[in-house]
């Protein structure tokens, strides 16, 4: 890990302004939105994937930054996550209606809005999630909607948050001859659902796994996240769909996500130990190995802002009674 000691305070503060500017949404004044022109690809038998852009939310990408999975079944498609907008959900549904015999069920892996704000296009179908995910969707919807309308502008037209309406409380689902194994974990959020398609062996990991895109930390508990990765490492899979990043048949996302979590945790612990301010830690940027990842340095800067207090508490626990 690249250390902080060679940086002067002046260079840190000077770099902070540039780093903060990079964190702002890009292309705010884009032209009026067109269609997404989503291109699902069949990556395993009856398993289609729409690959999200390896970026942060921006008008230039319309919020199409998350991976979507469509599983063919005798009852119609099983949709896993629905994207950031009503428009994106509608395009996903059009593909399912035209190519996969309609929609049987929708599953949301967790409560971050890029994974479920497209639900409105499936409001007439059962939408499933872990119990805690449904609760979090309902509580967070107003703030998420305000943020995305500000970030994405016209792309959000018609997007009304539509939380999941059915609770997943079993470890197996059978839908239209397709069997799904379900694993309830946490770490990226308070409730992270992992789905494995038994027919193909493909693991749909949600945002517990990222590949070639910096992980996001708004609700992260790194210790729990690392334990969740231990659970995933013990599974036999034929391929992996991460929450963000390309489909792959290796352990690349597991290894990269683990390294990013550990090195980012250690980097911020070191910054606190050296007495740096959050702005100085932002200016130093992510560890060298991860500077070229999609959504960096923006994602790293957000991580410092969101999780700095966690590292301060680790370094200097609050003394009760004072």
PDB file of N, CA and C in Angstrom, residues 8-46:
ATOM      1  N   UNK A   8       3.160  16.248   1.489  1.00  0.00           N
ATOM      2  CA  UNK A   8       3.157  17.435   2.337  1.00  0.00           C
ATOM      3  C   UNK A   8       1.735  17.912   2.540  1.00  0.00           C
ATOM      4  N   UNK A   9       1.516  18.642   3.627  1.00  0.00           N
ATOM      5  CA  UNK A   9       0.177  19.161   3.891  1.00  0.00           C
ATOM      6  C   UNK A   9      -0.264  20.086   2.770  1.00  0.00           C
ATOM      7  N   UNK A  10       0.652  20.893   2.228  1.00  0.00           N
ATOM      8  CA  UNK A  10       0.264  21.806   1.151  1.00  0.00           C
ATOM      9  C   UNK A  10      -0.201  21.030  -0.075  1.00  0.00           C
ATOM     10  N   UNK A  11       0.517  19.940  -0.447  1.00  0.00           N
ATOM     11  CA  UNK A  11       0.122  19.173  -1.621  1.00  0.00           C
ATOM     12  C   UNK A  11      -1.195  18.465  -1.398  1.00  0.00           C
ATOM     13  N   UNK A  12      -1.422  18.036  -0.165  1.00  0.00           N
ATOM     14  CA  UNK A  12      -2.689  17.374   0.144  1.00  0.00           C
ATOM     15  C   UNK A  12      -3.856  18.326  -0.013  1.00  0.00           C
ATOM     16  N   UNK A  13      -3.715  19.521   0.586  1.00  0.00           N
ATOM     17  CA  UNK A  13      -4.809  20.478   0.524  1.00  0.00           C
ATOM     18  C   UNK A  13      -5.023  20.952  -0.907  1.00  0.00           C
ATOM     19  N   UNK A  14      -3.931  21.174  -1.643  1.00  0.00           N
ATOM     20  CA  UNK A  14      -4.055  21.612  -3.027  1.00  0.00           C
ATOM     21  C   UNK A  14      -4.749  20.552  -3.864  1.00  0.00           C
ATOM     22  N   UNK A  15      -4.404  19.302  -3.604  1.00  0.00           N
ATOM     23  CA  UNK A  15      -5.029  18.222  -4.361  1.00  0.00           C
ATOM     24  C   UNK A  15      -6.467  18.007  -3.999  1.00  0.00           C
ATOM     25  N   UNK A  16      -6.881  18.427  -2.818  1.00  0.00           N
ATOM     26  CA  UNK A  16      -8.251  18.173  -2.372  1.00  0.00           C
ATOM     27  C   UNK A  16      -9.265  18.847  -3.280  1.00  0.00           C
ATOM     28  N   UNK A  17      -8.954  20.068  -3.698  1.00  0.00           N
ATOM     29  CA  UNK A  17      -9.902  20.778  -4.548  1.00  0.00           C
ATOM     30  C   UNK A  17     -10.117  20.040  -5.860  1.00  0.00           C
ATOM     31  N   UNK A  18      -9.018  19.572  -6.449  1.00  0.00           N
ATOM     32  CA  UNK A  18      -9.148  18.818  -7.700  1.00  0.00           C
ATOM     33  C   UNK A  18      -9.886  17.516  -7.478  1.00  0.00           C
ATOM     34  N   UNK A  19      -9.584  16.843  -6.382  1.00  0.00           N
ATOM     35  CA  UNK A  19     -10.247  15.569  -6.099  1.00  0.00           C
ATOM     36  C   UNK A  19     -11.731  15.757  -5.877  1.00  0.00           C
ATOM     37  N   UNK A  20     -12.089  16.807  -5.148  1.00  0.00           N
ATOM     38  CA  UNK A  20     -13.503  17.049  -4.889  1.00  0.00           C
ATOM     39  C   UNK A  20     -14.236  17.372  -6.185  1.00  0.00           C
ATOM     40  N   UNK A  21     -13.578  18.114  -7.063  1.00  0.00           N
ATOM     41  CA  UNK A  21     -14.198  18.419  -8.350  1.00  0.00           C
ATOM     42  C   UNK A  21     -14.470  17.149  -9.137  1.00  0.00           C
ATOM     43  N   UNK A  22     -13.528  16.188  -9.080  1.00  0.00           N
ATOM     44  CA  UNK A  22     -13.726  14.930  -9.774  1.00  0.00           C
ATOM     45  C   UNK A  22     -14.898  14.154  -9.213  1.00  0.00           C
ATOM     46  N   UNK A  23     -15.200  14.376  -7.930  1.00  0.00           N
ATOM     47  CA  UNK A  23     -16.287  13.632  -7.303  1.00  0.00           C
ATOM     48  C   UNK A  23     -17.654  14.119  -7.728  1.00  0.00           C
ATOM     49  N   UNK A  24     -17.733  15.316  -8.286  1.00  0.00           N
ATOM     50  CA  UNK A  24     -19.034  15.843  -8.686  1.00  0.00           C
ATOM     51  C   UNK A  24     -19.538  15.104  -9.917  1.00  0.00           C
ATOM     52  N   UNK A  25     -20.867  14.972 -10.056  1.00  0.00           N
ATOM     53  CA  UNK A  25     -21.408  14.294 -11.225  1.00  0.00           C
ATOM     54  C   UNK A  25     -20.939  14.967 -12.506  1.00  0.00           C
ATOM     55  N   UNK A  26     -20.549  14.135 -13.482  1.00  0.00           N
ATOM     56  CA  UNK A  26     -20.062  14.674 -14.742  1.00  0.00           C
ATOM     57  C   UNK A  26     -21.210  14.865 -15.717  1.00  0.00           C
ATOM     58  N   UNK A  27     -20.955  15.658 -16.704  1.00  0.00           N
ATOM     59  CA  UNK A  27     -21.886  15.853 -17.818  1.00  0.00           C
ATOM     60  C   UNK A  27     -23.280  16.250 -17.338  1.00  0.00           C
ATOM     61  N   UNK A  28     -23.336  17.253 -16.435  1.00  0.00           N
ATOM     62  CA  UNK A  28     -24.621  17.658 -15.883  1.00  0.00           C
ATOM     63  C   UNK A  28     -25.533  18.226 -16.974  1.00  0.00           C
ATOM     64  N   UNK A  29     -24.934  18.868 -17.949  1.00  0.00           N
ATOM     65  CA  UNK A  29     -25.747  19.534 -18.968  1.00  0.00           C
ATOM     66  C   UNK A  29     -25.763  18.743 -20.270  1.00  0.00           C
ATOM     67  N   UNK A  30     -26.109  17.464 -20.222  1.00  0.00           N
ATOM     68  CA  UNK A  30     -26.197  16.653 -21.422  1.00  0.00           C
ATOM     69  C   UNK A  30     -27.497  16.941 -22.170  1.00  0.00           C
ATOM     70  N   UNK A  31     -27.555  16.446 -23.394  1.00  0.00           N
ATOM     71  CA  UNK A  31     -28.772  16.579 -24.183  1.00  0.00           C
ATOM     72  C   UNK A  31     -29.900  15.755 -23.564  1.00  0.00           C
ATOM     73  N   UNK A  32     -31.114  15.994 -24.044  1.00  0.00           N
ATOM     74  CA  UNK A  32     -32.262  15.239 -23.565  1.00  0.00           C
ATOM     75  C   UNK A  32     -32.011  13.740 -23.763  1.00  0.00           C
ATOM     76  N   UNK A  33     -32.470  12.898 -22.832  1.00  0.00           N
ATOM     77  CA  UNK A  33     -32.142  11.481 -22.898  1.00  0.00           C
ATOM     78  C   UNK A  33     -32.810  10.771 -24.059  1.00  0.00           C
ATOM     79  N   UNK A  34     -32.094   9.807 -24.579  1.00  0.00           N
ATOM     80  CA  UNK A  34     -32.630   8.909 -25.586  1.00  0.00           C
ATOM     81  C   UNK A  34     -32.955   7.610 -24.860  1.00  0.00           C
ATOM     82  N   UNK A  35     -33.201   6.548 -25.612  1.00  0.00           N
ATOM     83  CA  UNK A  35     -33.373   5.254 -24.974  1.00  0.00           C
ATOM     84  C   UNK A  35     -32.031   4.701 -24.514  1.00  0.00           C
ATOM     85  N   UNK A  36     -32.084   3.726 -23.630  1.00  0.00           N
ATOM     86  CA  UNK A  36     -30.843   3.101 -23.158  1.00  0.00           C
ATOM     87  C   UNK A  36     -30.254   2.142 -24.188  1.00  0.00           C
ATOM     88  N   UNK A  37     -31.091   1.593 -25.045  1.00  0.00           N
ATOM     89  CA  UNK A  37     -30.629   0.594 -26.018  1.00  0.00           C
ATOM     90  C   UNK A  37     -29.900  -0.545 -25.310  1.00  0.00           C
ATOM     91  N   UNK A  38     -30.548  -1.095 -24.300  1.00  0.00           N
ATOM     92  CA  UNK A  38     -29.945  -2.177 -23.526  1.00  0.00           C
ATOM     93  C   UNK A  38     -29.739  -3.406 -24.405  1.00  0.00           C
ATOM     94  N   UNK A  39     -28.631  -4.094 -24.189  1.00  0.00           N
ATOM     95  CA  UNK A  39     -28.276  -5.251 -25.007  1.00  0.00           C
ATOM     96  C   UNK A  39     -28.025  -6.471 -24.119  1.00  0.00           C
ATOM     97  N   UNK A  40     -29.073  -7.181 -23.727  1.00  0.00           N
ATOM     98  CA  UNK A  40     -28.861  -8.389 -22.930  1.00  0.00           C
ATOM     99  C   UNK A  40     -28.046  -9.418 -23.710  1.00  0.00           C
ATOM    100  N   UNK A  41     -27.138 -10.088 -23.003  1.00  0.00           N
ATOM    101  CA  UNK A  41     -26.309 -11.131 -23.597  1.00  0.00           C
ATOM    102  C   UNK A  41     -26.543 -12.429 -22.837  1.00  0.00           C
ATOM    103  N   UNK A  42     -26.715 -13.537 -23.563  1.00  0.00           N
ATOM    104  CA  UNK A  42     -26.899 -14.827 -22.919  1.00  0.00           C
ATOM    105  C   UNK A  42     -25.529 -15.381 -22.529  1.00  0.00           C
ATOM    106  N   UNK A  43     -25.204 -15.344 -21.240  1.00  0.00           N
ATOM    107  CA  UNK A  43     -23.883 -15.750 -20.769  1.00  0.00           C
ATOM    108  C   UNK A  43     -23.864 -17.191 -20.273  1.00  0.00           C
ATOM    109  N   UNK A  44     -25.038 -17.778 -20.073  1.00  0.00           N
ATOM    110  CA  UNK A  44     -25.183 -19.191 -19.720  1.00  0.00           C
ATOM    111  C   UNK A  44     -26.562 -19.610 -20.208  1.00  0.00           C
ATOM    112  N   UNK A  45     -26.846 -20.894 -20.193  1.00  0.00           N
ATOM    113  CA  UNK A  45     -28.098 -21.380 -20.768  1.00  0.00           C
ATOM    114  C   UNK A  45     -29.302 -20.753 -20.088  1.00  0.00           C
ATOM    115  N   UNK A  46     -30.049 -19.936 -20.841  1.00  0.00           N
ATOM    116  CA  UNK A  46     -31.236 -19.302 -20.312  1.00  0.00           C
ATOM    117  C   UNK A  46     -30.972 -18.207 -19.309  1.00  0.00           C
TER     118      UNK A  46
END
